[in-house]
Tab-separated table of C-alpha atoms in Angstrom:
chain	number	residue	atom	x	y	z
R	8	MET	CA	106.907	104.511	117.927
R	9	PRO	CA	104.086	103.514	115.589
R	10	VAL	CA	100.577	104.887	116.018
R	11	ASP	CA	98.402	103.464	116.990
R	12	LEU	CA	99.377	99.934	115.966
R	13	LYS	CA	99.867	96.752	118.424
R	14	PRO	CA	101.045	93.916	117.244
R	15	PRO	CA	98.956	91.437	115.952
R	16	VAL	CA	97.570	88.742	118.074
R	17	ALA	CA	98.509	85.254	116.974
R	18	GLU	CA	94.853	83.984	118.677
R	19	ASP	CA	93.213	86.129	116.490
R	20	LEU	CA	94.270	85.495	113.230
R	21	HIS	CA	93.049	82.445	111.159
R	22	PRO	CA	94.031	80.254	109.571
R	23	ILE	CA	93.846	78.917	106.451
R	24	ALA	CA	92.524	75.907	105.164
R	25	GLY	CA	95.006	74.188	102.938
R	26	LEU	CA	98.036	76.501	103.319
R	27	ARG	CA	101.224	76.071	105.819
R	28	ILE	CA	103.475	78.353	106.847
R	29	GLY	CA	106.555	77.683	108.218
R	30	VAL	CA	109.476	80.411	109.547
R	31	THR	CA	113.549	79.981	110.191
R	32	GLU	CA	116.188	82.164	110.228
R	33	ALA	CA	118.297	81.923	106.855
R	34	GLY	CA	121.643	83.781	107.421
R	35	VAL	CA	119.942	86.335	104.934
R	36	ARG	CA	122.548	89.613	106.567
R	37	LYS	CA	121.550	89.302	109.966
R	38	ALA	CA	122.378	87.054	112.251
R	39	GLN	CA	119.723	85.250	115.079
R	40	ARG	CA	116.613	86.354	113.658
R	41	LYS	CA	114.018	85.637	110.975
R	42	ASP	CA	114.893	85.744	107.724
R	43	LEU	CA	113.265	83.198	105.409
R	44	THR	CA	109.475	82.187	105.808
R	45	VAL	CA	107.731	79.449	102.662
R	46	PHE	CA	103.758	79.530	102.374
R	47	LEU	CA	102.639	76.023	101.474
R	48	LEU	CA	99.931	75.394	99.341
R	49	GLU	CA	97.619	71.955	98.871
R	50	GLU	CA	96.804	71.320	95.199
R	51	GLY	CA	94.403	72.381	94.259
R	52	ALA	CA	94.806	76.333	95.115
R	53	SER	CA	94.190	79.386	93.388
R	54	VAL	CA	96.747	82.614	92.732
R	55	ALA	CA	96.344	85.558	91.110
R	56	GLY	CA	98.828	88.907	92.245
R	57	VAL	CA	100.022	92.372	91.187
R	58	PHE	CA	103.020	93.666	91.525
R	59	THR	CA	105.479	96.923	91.746
R	60	GLN	CA	105.733	99.091	88.383
R	61	ASN	CA	109.078	100.303	88.666
R	62	ARG	CA	110.556	99.538	85.080
R	63	PHE	CA	114.116	98.863	87.222
R	64	CYS	CA	111.722	95.874	89.110
R	65	ALA	CA	113.594	92.969	90.475
R	66	ALA	CA	114.853	89.538	89.785
R	67	PRO	CA	111.913	87.593	92.556
R	68	VAL	CA	109.412	90.273	90.921
R	69	GLN	CA	110.425	89.583	86.932
R	70	VAL	CA	109.932	85.626	88.177
R	71	CYS	CA	106.874	85.736	89.605
R	72	ARG	CA	105.067	87.336	87.030
R	73	GLU	CA	106.602	84.517	84.541
R	74	HIS	CA	106.053	81.188	87.200
R	75	LEU	CA	102.616	83.160	86.825
R	76	ALA	CA	101.721	83.108	83.238
R	77	SER	CA	103.571	80.393	82.236
R	78	GLY	CA	99.694	79.068	84.111
R	79	HIS	CA	101.226	76.110	86.331
R	80	PRO	CA	99.369	76.109	89.485
R	81	VAL	CA	101.365	77.280	92.093
R	82	ARG	CA	102.007	74.835	95.303
R	83	ALA	CA	104.581	77.437	97.332
R	84	MET	CA	106.334	81.177	97.885
R	85	VAL	CA	109.282	81.283	99.621
R	86	VAL	CA	110.310	84.994	100.828
R	87	ASN	CA	113.211	86.257	102.195
R	88	THR	CA	114.194	89.656	104.162
R	89	GLY	CA	118.135	91.103	104.182
R	90	ASN	CA	118.036	91.442	100.504
R	91	ALA	CA	116.069	92.552	97.964
R	92	ASN	CA	117.865	91.022	94.654
R	93	ALA	CA	117.204	94.148	93.124
R	94	GLY	CA	119.642	96.288	90.607
R	95	THR	CA	121.613	91.998	90.678
R	96	GLY	CA	120.977	91.790	86.299
R	97	ALA	CA	120.714	88.199	85.032
R	98	ASP	CA	123.162	87.017	88.048
R	99	GLY	CA	119.560	88.533	90.277
R	100	LEU	CA	117.093	86.060	88.020
R	101	VAL	CA	119.909	83.105	88.324
R	102	ARG	CA	119.459	82.974	92.298
R	103	ALA	CA	116.132	83.591	92.221
R	104	ARG	CA	115.026	80.871	90.020
R	105	ALA	CA	117.819	79.056	92.262
R	106	THR	CA	115.539	79.538	94.913
R	107	CYS	CA	112.951	78.470	93.452
R	108	ILE	CA	114.236	75.036	92.014
R	109	ALA	CA	115.781	74.285	95.676
R	110	LEU	CA	112.543	74.538	97.365
R	111	ALA	CA	110.923	72.659	94.549
R	112	ARG	CA	113.477	69.585	94.494
R	113	LEU	CA	112.305	69.407	98.246
R	114	LEU	CA	108.378	69.438	97.707
R	115	GLU	CA	109.094	67.002	94.185
R	116	VAL	CA	107.094	69.968	92.229
R	117	SER	CA	108.255	71.778	89.578
R	118	PRO	CA	110.003	75.242	89.071
R	119	GLU	CA	107.015	76.962	87.787
R	120	GLN	CA	104.800	76.348	90.829
R	121	VAL	CA	107.311	78.331	93.595
R	122	LEU	CA	107.257	82.546	93.435
R	123	PRO	CA	109.945	83.930	95.095
R	124	PHE	CA	109.842	87.322	96.808
R	125	SER	CA	112.729	89.585	98.370
R	126	THR	CA	112.910	92.426	100.469
R	127	GLY	CA	116.021	94.784	101.264
R	128	VAL	CA	118.794	95.752	100.737
R	129	ILE	CA	119.775	96.995	97.215
R	130	MET	CA	122.410	96.277	94.709
R	131	GLU	CA	124.126	92.608	96.648
R	132	PRO	CA	123.968	89.560	95.763
R	133	LEU	CA	121.542	87.148	96.734
R	134	PRO	CA	122.796	85.122	99.363
R	135	ASN	CA	120.937	82.229	97.381
R	136	ASP	CA	122.345	78.977	99.102
R	137	ARG	CA	122.266	80.380	102.706
R	138	ILE	CA	118.797	79.903	101.667
R	139	ALA	CA	118.471	77.270	99.916
R	140	ALA	CA	120.520	75.768	103.095
R	141	ALA	CA	117.931	76.906	105.175
R	142	LEU	CA	114.826	75.321	103.862
R	143	PRO	CA	114.560	72.209	105.292
R	144	ALA	CA	113.792	73.883	108.539
R	145	ALA	CA	111.274	76.178	106.864
R	146	LEU	CA	109.641	73.007	105.961
R	147	ALA	CA	110.203	71.309	108.859
R	148	ASP	CA	108.566	74.860	110.811
R	149	ALA	CA	105.413	74.368	108.467
R	150	GLN	CA	102.115	74.994	110.234
R	151	PRO	CA	98.565	76.398	109.413
R	152	ALA	CA	98.830	79.383	112.033
R	153	HIS	CA	101.901	80.709	111.522
R	154	TRP	CA	100.682	83.826	110.028
R	155	ALA	CA	102.058	85.856	113.174
R	156	ARG	CA	105.345	84.374	112.522
R	157	ALA	CA	104.957	85.225	109.318
R	158	ALA	CA	104.190	88.622	109.662
R	159	GLU	CA	107.795	88.729	112.068
R	160	GLY	CA	110.143	86.620	109.490
R	161	ILE	CA	109.218	89.787	106.107
R	162	MET	CA	110.219	92.549	108.130
R	163	THR	CA	112.653	94.684	107.622
R	164	THR	CA	112.560	98.197	108.919
R	165	ASP	CA	109.276	98.051	110.637
R	166	THR	CA	108.409	97.892	113.992
R	167	VAL	CA	105.616	96.120	113.895
R	168	PRO	CA	104.916	93.249	112.235
R	169	LYS	CA	101.371	93.186	110.410
R	170	ALA	CA	98.783	91.071	110.168
R	171	SER	CA	94.790	90.797	110.109
R	172	SER	CA	92.343	88.794	110.446
R	173	VAL	CA	88.673	88.211	109.346
R	174	ARG	CA	85.589	85.722	110.018
R	175	THR	CA	82.622	85.329	106.921
R	176	THR	CA	79.888	83.799	106.307
R	177	ILE	CA	79.191	83.171	103.029
R	178	GLY	CA	75.927	81.199	102.003
R	179	GLY	CA	75.786	79.649	105.238
R	180	VAL	CA	79.399	78.963	105.572
R	181	PRO	CA	81.953	80.290	107.275
R	182	VAL	CA	84.603	82.188	104.785
R	183	HIS	CA	87.725	83.015	106.698
R	184	ALA	CA	90.621	85.575	105.332
R	185	THR	CA	94.194	86.168	107.101
R	186	GLY	CA	96.837	88.654	105.668
R	187	ILE	CA	99.723	89.145	106.306
R	188	SER	CA	102.216	92.340	104.905
R	189	LYS	CA	105.602	94.130	105.557
R	190	GLY	CA	106.308	97.815	104.847
R	191	ALA	CA	107.126	101.228	106.260
R	192	GLY	CA	109.730	103.762	103.898
R	193	MET	CA	109.878	103.860	99.712
R	194	ILE	CA	106.364	103.540	99.789
R	195	ARG	CA	103.873	105.226	97.145
R	196	PRO	CA	101.116	103.757	95.380
R	197	ASN	CA	101.818	101.482	92.479
R	198	MET	CA	102.409	99.253	95.351
R	199	ALA	CA	105.055	100.454	97.271
R	200	THR	CA	107.861	98.914	99.579
R	201	MET	CA	106.111	96.251	100.859
R	202	LEU	CA	105.131	93.121	100.672
R	203	GLY	CA	101.179	91.746	101.020
R	204	PHE	CA	100.288	88.167	101.493
R	205	LEU	CA	95.792	87.377	102.367
R	206	ALA	CA	94.310	84.362	102.083
R	207	THR	CA	90.771	82.793	101.733
R	208	ASP	CA	89.412	79.299	102.277
R	209	ALA	CA	86.793	79.944	99.678
R	210	CYS	CA	85.873	78.534	97.059
R	211	ILE	CA	85.758	81.093	93.545
R	212	ALA	CA	86.785	80.667	90.736
R	213	PRO	CA	89.810	81.217	89.367
R	214	GLU	CA	89.569	83.168	86.696
R	215	LEU	CA	88.273	86.120	89.603
R	216	LEU	CA	91.243	86.678	91.766
R	217	GLN	CA	93.125	88.702	88.999
R	218	PRO	CA	90.708	91.673	88.574
R	219	LEU	CA	89.575	91.107	92.090
R	220	VAL	CA	93.399	91.274	93.669
R	221	ARG	CA	93.509	94.198	90.665
R	222	GLU	CA	90.566	95.363	93.011
R	223	LEU	CA	91.786	95.113	95.933
R	224	ALA	CA	94.730	96.772	95.695
R	225	ASP	CA	93.866	99.647	94.545
R	226	ALA	CA	91.188	100.774	97.135
R	227	SER	CA	94.043	99.877	99.907
R	228	PHE	CA	97.890	99.352	98.562
R	229	ASN	CA	97.860	102.214	96.352
R	230	ARG	CA	96.082	104.628	97.862
R	231	ILE	CA	99.242	104.567	100.820
R	232	THR	CA	101.764	106.913	100.537
R	233	ILE	CA	104.596	107.442	103.080
R	234	ASP	CA	107.485	109.375	100.670
R	235	GLY	CA	106.496	109.683	97.091
R	236	ASP	CA	109.181	106.643	96.669
R	237	THR	CA	108.227	103.960	94.237
R	238	SER	CA	110.273	100.562	95.110
R	239	THR	CA	111.828	97.728	92.470
R	240	ASN	CA	109.848	94.749	94.646
R	241	ASP	CA	106.709	95.500	94.967
R	242	SER	CA	104.113	92.678	95.098
R	243	PHE	CA	101.157	91.705	96.342
R	244	VAL	CA	99.252	88.120	95.899
R	245	LEU	CA	96.107	86.845	97.161
R	246	VAL	CA	95.454	83.216	97.357
R	247	ALA	CA	92.251	81.288	96.913
R	248	THR	CA	92.202	77.562	98.221
R	249	HIS	CA	89.184	76.386	97.762
R	250	LYS	CA	88.166	74.628	101.092
R	251	ALA	CA	85.635	76.312	102.917
R	252	GLY	CA	82.847	74.171	101.868
R	253	ASN	CA	80.696	76.984	100.281
R	254	ALA	CA	78.497	77.098	95.962
R	255	SER	CA	81.860	78.356	94.378
R	256	ILE	CA	81.583	82.056	93.494
R	257	THR	CA	81.116	83.414	89.691
R	258	SER	CA	80.824	86.369	89.839
R	259	LEU	CA	82.024	89.604	91.924
R	260	ASP	CA	78.739	91.503	91.316
R	261	SER	CA	76.021	88.262	93.441
R	262	PRO	CA	75.972	88.598	97.016
R	263	GLU	CA	78.357	86.193	97.169
R	264	GLY	CA	80.981	87.729	95.990
R	265	GLN	CA	79.901	91.092	97.502
R	266	ALA	CA	80.546	88.973	101.007
R	267	LEU	CA	83.819	87.575	99.547
R	268	LYS	CA	85.661	91.213	98.112
R	269	ALA	CA	84.578	92.783	101.554
R	270	ALA	CA	85.858	90.519	103.812
R	271	LEU	CA	89.769	90.841	101.242
R	272	MET	CA	88.029	94.215	101.291
R	273	GLN	CA	88.878	95.027	105.031
R	274	VAL	CA	91.543	93.103	106.035
R	275	ALA	CA	93.349	94.707	102.668
R	276	GLN	CA	92.864	97.854	104.051
R	277	THR	CA	94.159	96.948	107.701
R	278	LEU	CA	97.037	95.989	105.956
R	279	ALA	CA	97.600	98.965	104.219
R	280	GLN	CA	97.327	101.650	106.957
R	281	ALA	CA	98.881	99.725	109.395
R	282	ILE	CA	102.422	100.306	107.371
R	283	VAL	CA	102.023	104.247	107.193
R	284	ARG	CA	101.237	104.300	110.823
R	285	ASP	CA	104.496	101.766	111.074
R	286	GLY	CA	106.109	104.229	108.361
R	287	GLU	CA	109.794	105.252	108.744
R	288	GLY	CA	109.777	107.918	112.065
R	289	ALA	CA	104.884	108.348	111.858
R	290	THR	CA	103.701	110.270	114.817
R	291	LYS	CA	100.500	111.011	113.016
R	292	PHE	CA	98.668	109.150	111.340
R	293	ILE	CA	96.889	111.245	108.000
R	294	THR	CA	94.078	111.090	105.663
R	295	VAL	CA	93.266	113.451	103.335
R	296	ARG	CA	90.357	112.886	101.577
R	297	VAL	CA	88.962	115.113	98.235
R	298	GLU	CA	86.060	115.435	96.877
R	299	GLY	CA	84.155	117.347	94.939
R	300	GLY	CA	86.649	116.240	91.915
R	301	ARG	CA	85.215	116.042	88.342
R	302	THR	CA	87.106	112.608	88.627
R	303	GLU	CA	88.438	109.841	91.144
R	304	ALA	CA	91.306	110.773	89.151
R	305	GLU	CA	91.580	114.047	89.961
R	306	CYS	CA	90.658	113.673	92.761
R	307	ARG	CA	93.579	110.869	93.761
R	308	GLN	CA	95.838	113.681	91.960
R	309	VAL	CA	95.542	116.631	94.089
R	310	ALA	CA	94.891	113.906	96.952
R	311	TYR	CA	98.702	112.213	96.515
R	312	ALA	CA	100.295	115.709	96.289
R	313	ILE	CA	99.279	116.890	99.301
R	314	ALA	CA	100.243	114.008	100.848
R	315	HIS	CA	104.433	114.324	99.753
R	316	SER	CA	104.600	117.454	100.297
R	317	PRO	CA	107.582	117.489	101.556
R	318	LEU	CA	106.702	120.759	103.865
R	319	VAL	CA	103.185	119.763	104.238
R	320	LYS	CA	104.325	116.854	106.252
R	321	THR	CA	106.772	118.177	108.293
R	322	ALA	CA	104.215	120.807	109.271
R	323	PHE	CA	102.002	118.384	110.481
R	324	TYR	CA	105.041	116.584	112.298
R	325	ALA	CA	105.786	120.099	114.295
R	326	SER	CA	101.754	120.349	114.930
R	327	ASP	CA	102.479	123.982	112.823
R	328	PRO	CA	99.032	125.066	111.418
R	329	ASN	CA	101.052	126.228	108.041
R	330	LEU	CA	98.312	125.384	106.042
R	331	GLY	CA	98.754	127.129	103.727
R	332	ARG	CA	100.436	124.884	101.944
R	333	ILE	CA	98.427	122.748	101.831
R	334	LEU	CA	96.334	124.731	99.160
R	335	ALA	CA	99.980	125.031	97.158
R	336	ALA	CA	99.903	121.589	97.046
R	337	VAL	CA	96.642	121.214	95.616
R	338	GLY	CA	97.160	124.031	93.339
R	339	TYR	CA	100.413	122.746	92.379
R	340	ALA	CA	98.641	119.225	91.760
R	341	GLY	CA	97.989	119.815	87.652
R	342	ILE	CA	94.662	120.369	87.450
R	343	ASP	CA	94.770	123.508	84.920
R	344	ASP	CA	91.193	124.975	84.615
R	345	LEU	CA	91.249	124.834	88.994
R	346	ASP	CA	89.002	126.935	90.649
R	347	GLN	CA	90.353	128.099	93.845
R	348	GLY	CA	87.895	130.709	94.170
R	349	THR	CA	85.040	126.958	95.019
R	350	ILE	CA	88.174	125.680	96.917
R	351	ASP	CA	87.429	124.917	100.612
R	352	LEU	CA	89.551	122.857	103.186
R	353	PHE	CA	89.123	121.473	106.883
R	354	LEU	CA	91.238	120.204	109.535
R	355	ASP	CA	89.003	117.057	111.037
R	356	ASP	CA	85.798	119.475	111.922
R	357	VAL	CA	88.043	122.451	111.653
R	358	HIS	CA	86.807	124.896	109.041
R	359	VAL	CA	89.645	126.704	107.940
R	360	ALA	CA	89.708	127.730	104.418
R	361	VAL	CA	86.631	128.313	102.576
R	362	ASN	CA	86.147	129.895	98.585
R	363	GLY	CA	90.363	130.002	98.634
R	364	GLY	CA	90.618	132.542	100.823
R	365	ARG	CA	90.957	131.998	105.181
R	366	ASN	CA	87.843	131.669	107.192
R	367	PRO	CA	86.245	134.271	108.539
R	368	ALA	CA	85.819	132.174	111.975
R	369	TYR	CA	88.767	130.324	111.474
R	370	ARG	CA	91.228	130.388	114.442
R	371	GLU	CA	94.653	128.896	114.055
R	372	GLU	CA	94.883	127.715	118.048
R	373	ASP	CA	91.604	125.346	116.762
R	374	GLY	CA	94.157	124.883	114.095
R	375	GLN	CA	97.367	123.913	116.342
R	376	ARG	CA	94.644	121.346	118.238
R	377	VAL	CA	94.038	119.045	115.687
R	378	MET	CA	97.841	119.252	114.227
R	379	LYS	CA	98.559	118.124	117.339
R	380	GLN	CA	96.367	114.806	117.365
R	381	SER	CA	98.337	111.272	116.171
R	382	GLU	CA	95.128	110.075	113.980
R	383	ILE	CA	94.131	113.745	111.342
R	384	THR	CA	92.237	114.129	108.266
R	385	VAL	CA	92.495	116.610	105.614
R	386	ARG	CA	89.476	116.963	103.589
R	387	VAL	CA	89.530	119.536	100.683
R	388	ALA	CA	86.684	119.841	98.483
R	389	LEU	CA	86.817	120.849	94.968
R	390	GLY	CA	83.684	122.430	94.368
R	391	ARG	CA	83.779	120.714	90.535
R	392	GLY	CA	81.836	117.766	90.434
R	393	SER	CA	80.848	115.109	92.629
R	394	ALA	CA	83.728	112.630	92.999
R	395	VAL	CA	85.599	111.865	95.638
R	396	GLN	CA	89.365	109.611	96.468
R	397	THR	CA	90.911	108.609	100.253
R	398	VAL	CA	95.241	108.275	100.306
R	399	TRP	CA	96.125	107.489	104.396
R	400	THR	CA	99.970	108.758	104.660
R	401	CYS	CA	102.161	110.164	107.651
R	402	ASP	CA	104.245	113.391	108.910
R	403	PHE	CA	107.648	112.994	107.584
R	404	SER	CA	110.361	113.591	111.327
R	405	HIS	CA	114.321	113.425	111.978
R	406	ASP	CA	113.489	109.545	112.406
R	407	TYR	CA	112.444	108.759	109.000
R	408	VAL	CA	116.192	110.921	107.793
R	409	THR	CA	118.477	109.199	110.558
R	410	ILE	CA	116.718	105.830	110.015
R	411	ASN	CA	117.011	106.002	105.565
R	412	ALA	CA	120.715	107.077	106.384
R	413	ASP	CA	121.678	104.477	108.859
R	414	TYR	CA	120.204	101.496	107.103
R	415	ARG	CA	123.195	100.174	104.919
R	416	SER	CA	124.855	100.439	108.385
């Protein structure tokens, strides 16, 4: 069961003017499940994206990068679940491009104006013939309000669809932001086995979208980890349709730029945290906050060491306050000149360690009380400076092994 995560309510998700979504069943891997989604963008929309840093990246990732670099305005995105089209060599590229060609023909645009995305099983040929055959049904289904259907249509081992939406005012004009994501395992920053699609109707200078999507990713999807594995297919895309009617934002540092960024960040972080809450077999949502570092980089380094540790994660699953495991992770995080005598450790309001040793006032029953909660904050104070960073993770349960052992069956 996901940790304090409920399915989205379709009526709460704001349609984005200039964007329609269609979802259908293509039988990519399993019959009678929504597994093909198309996003249709009106002329004039702007798109930017960030992708996995895994060098063994999937064919659709390679094609997306090529099409975005071509400079052609994006008019459509096509997403299939059930098959990742990764580890498929030159044939995988041919099949990803064939999908783009098939959709482009139906829309009467060029193939470079279509971005493909895939998620699912690796090293199996993409059944692009089934996808092409189902595209007309997806187009016929396209509606502005189909965000909740799309959230369901991109799921793999997710147990709950993930979507979020906000409305704000910029320059006196209503502006909307809505997004969906998928991901539950093979999750590690840079980015995660995730797909994320975030759209806004705000008017914003197109050249601002790429730095904006990078900043959003770095503070959301690049701050989550479930199992430390970096996927082959990670993609996070930001779309601006420019339909809201606000005066065009020309600087992210302006009050209008900051307001838009805050709205988009709220959606992105909600989606990222939803992935952790729905982590494969997760029973607890854990915030790891490292403060007092000399740099943000070393704070992240320590936070990830804690969040990736199987020993730490299994202790949280068992509600076992074996908290020396956290201190050990801090110690092997790779900070060569770390002084253990300045380190404090907290579990929520419980002060566990002070100056590198057990707090004389700490009682194990207090630690266990916190560890039994479904949401827990681990706070480490390094005592080296003023930098702070936060990472979100979950525990490891028996179900994580079961899910991943059975995934291909």
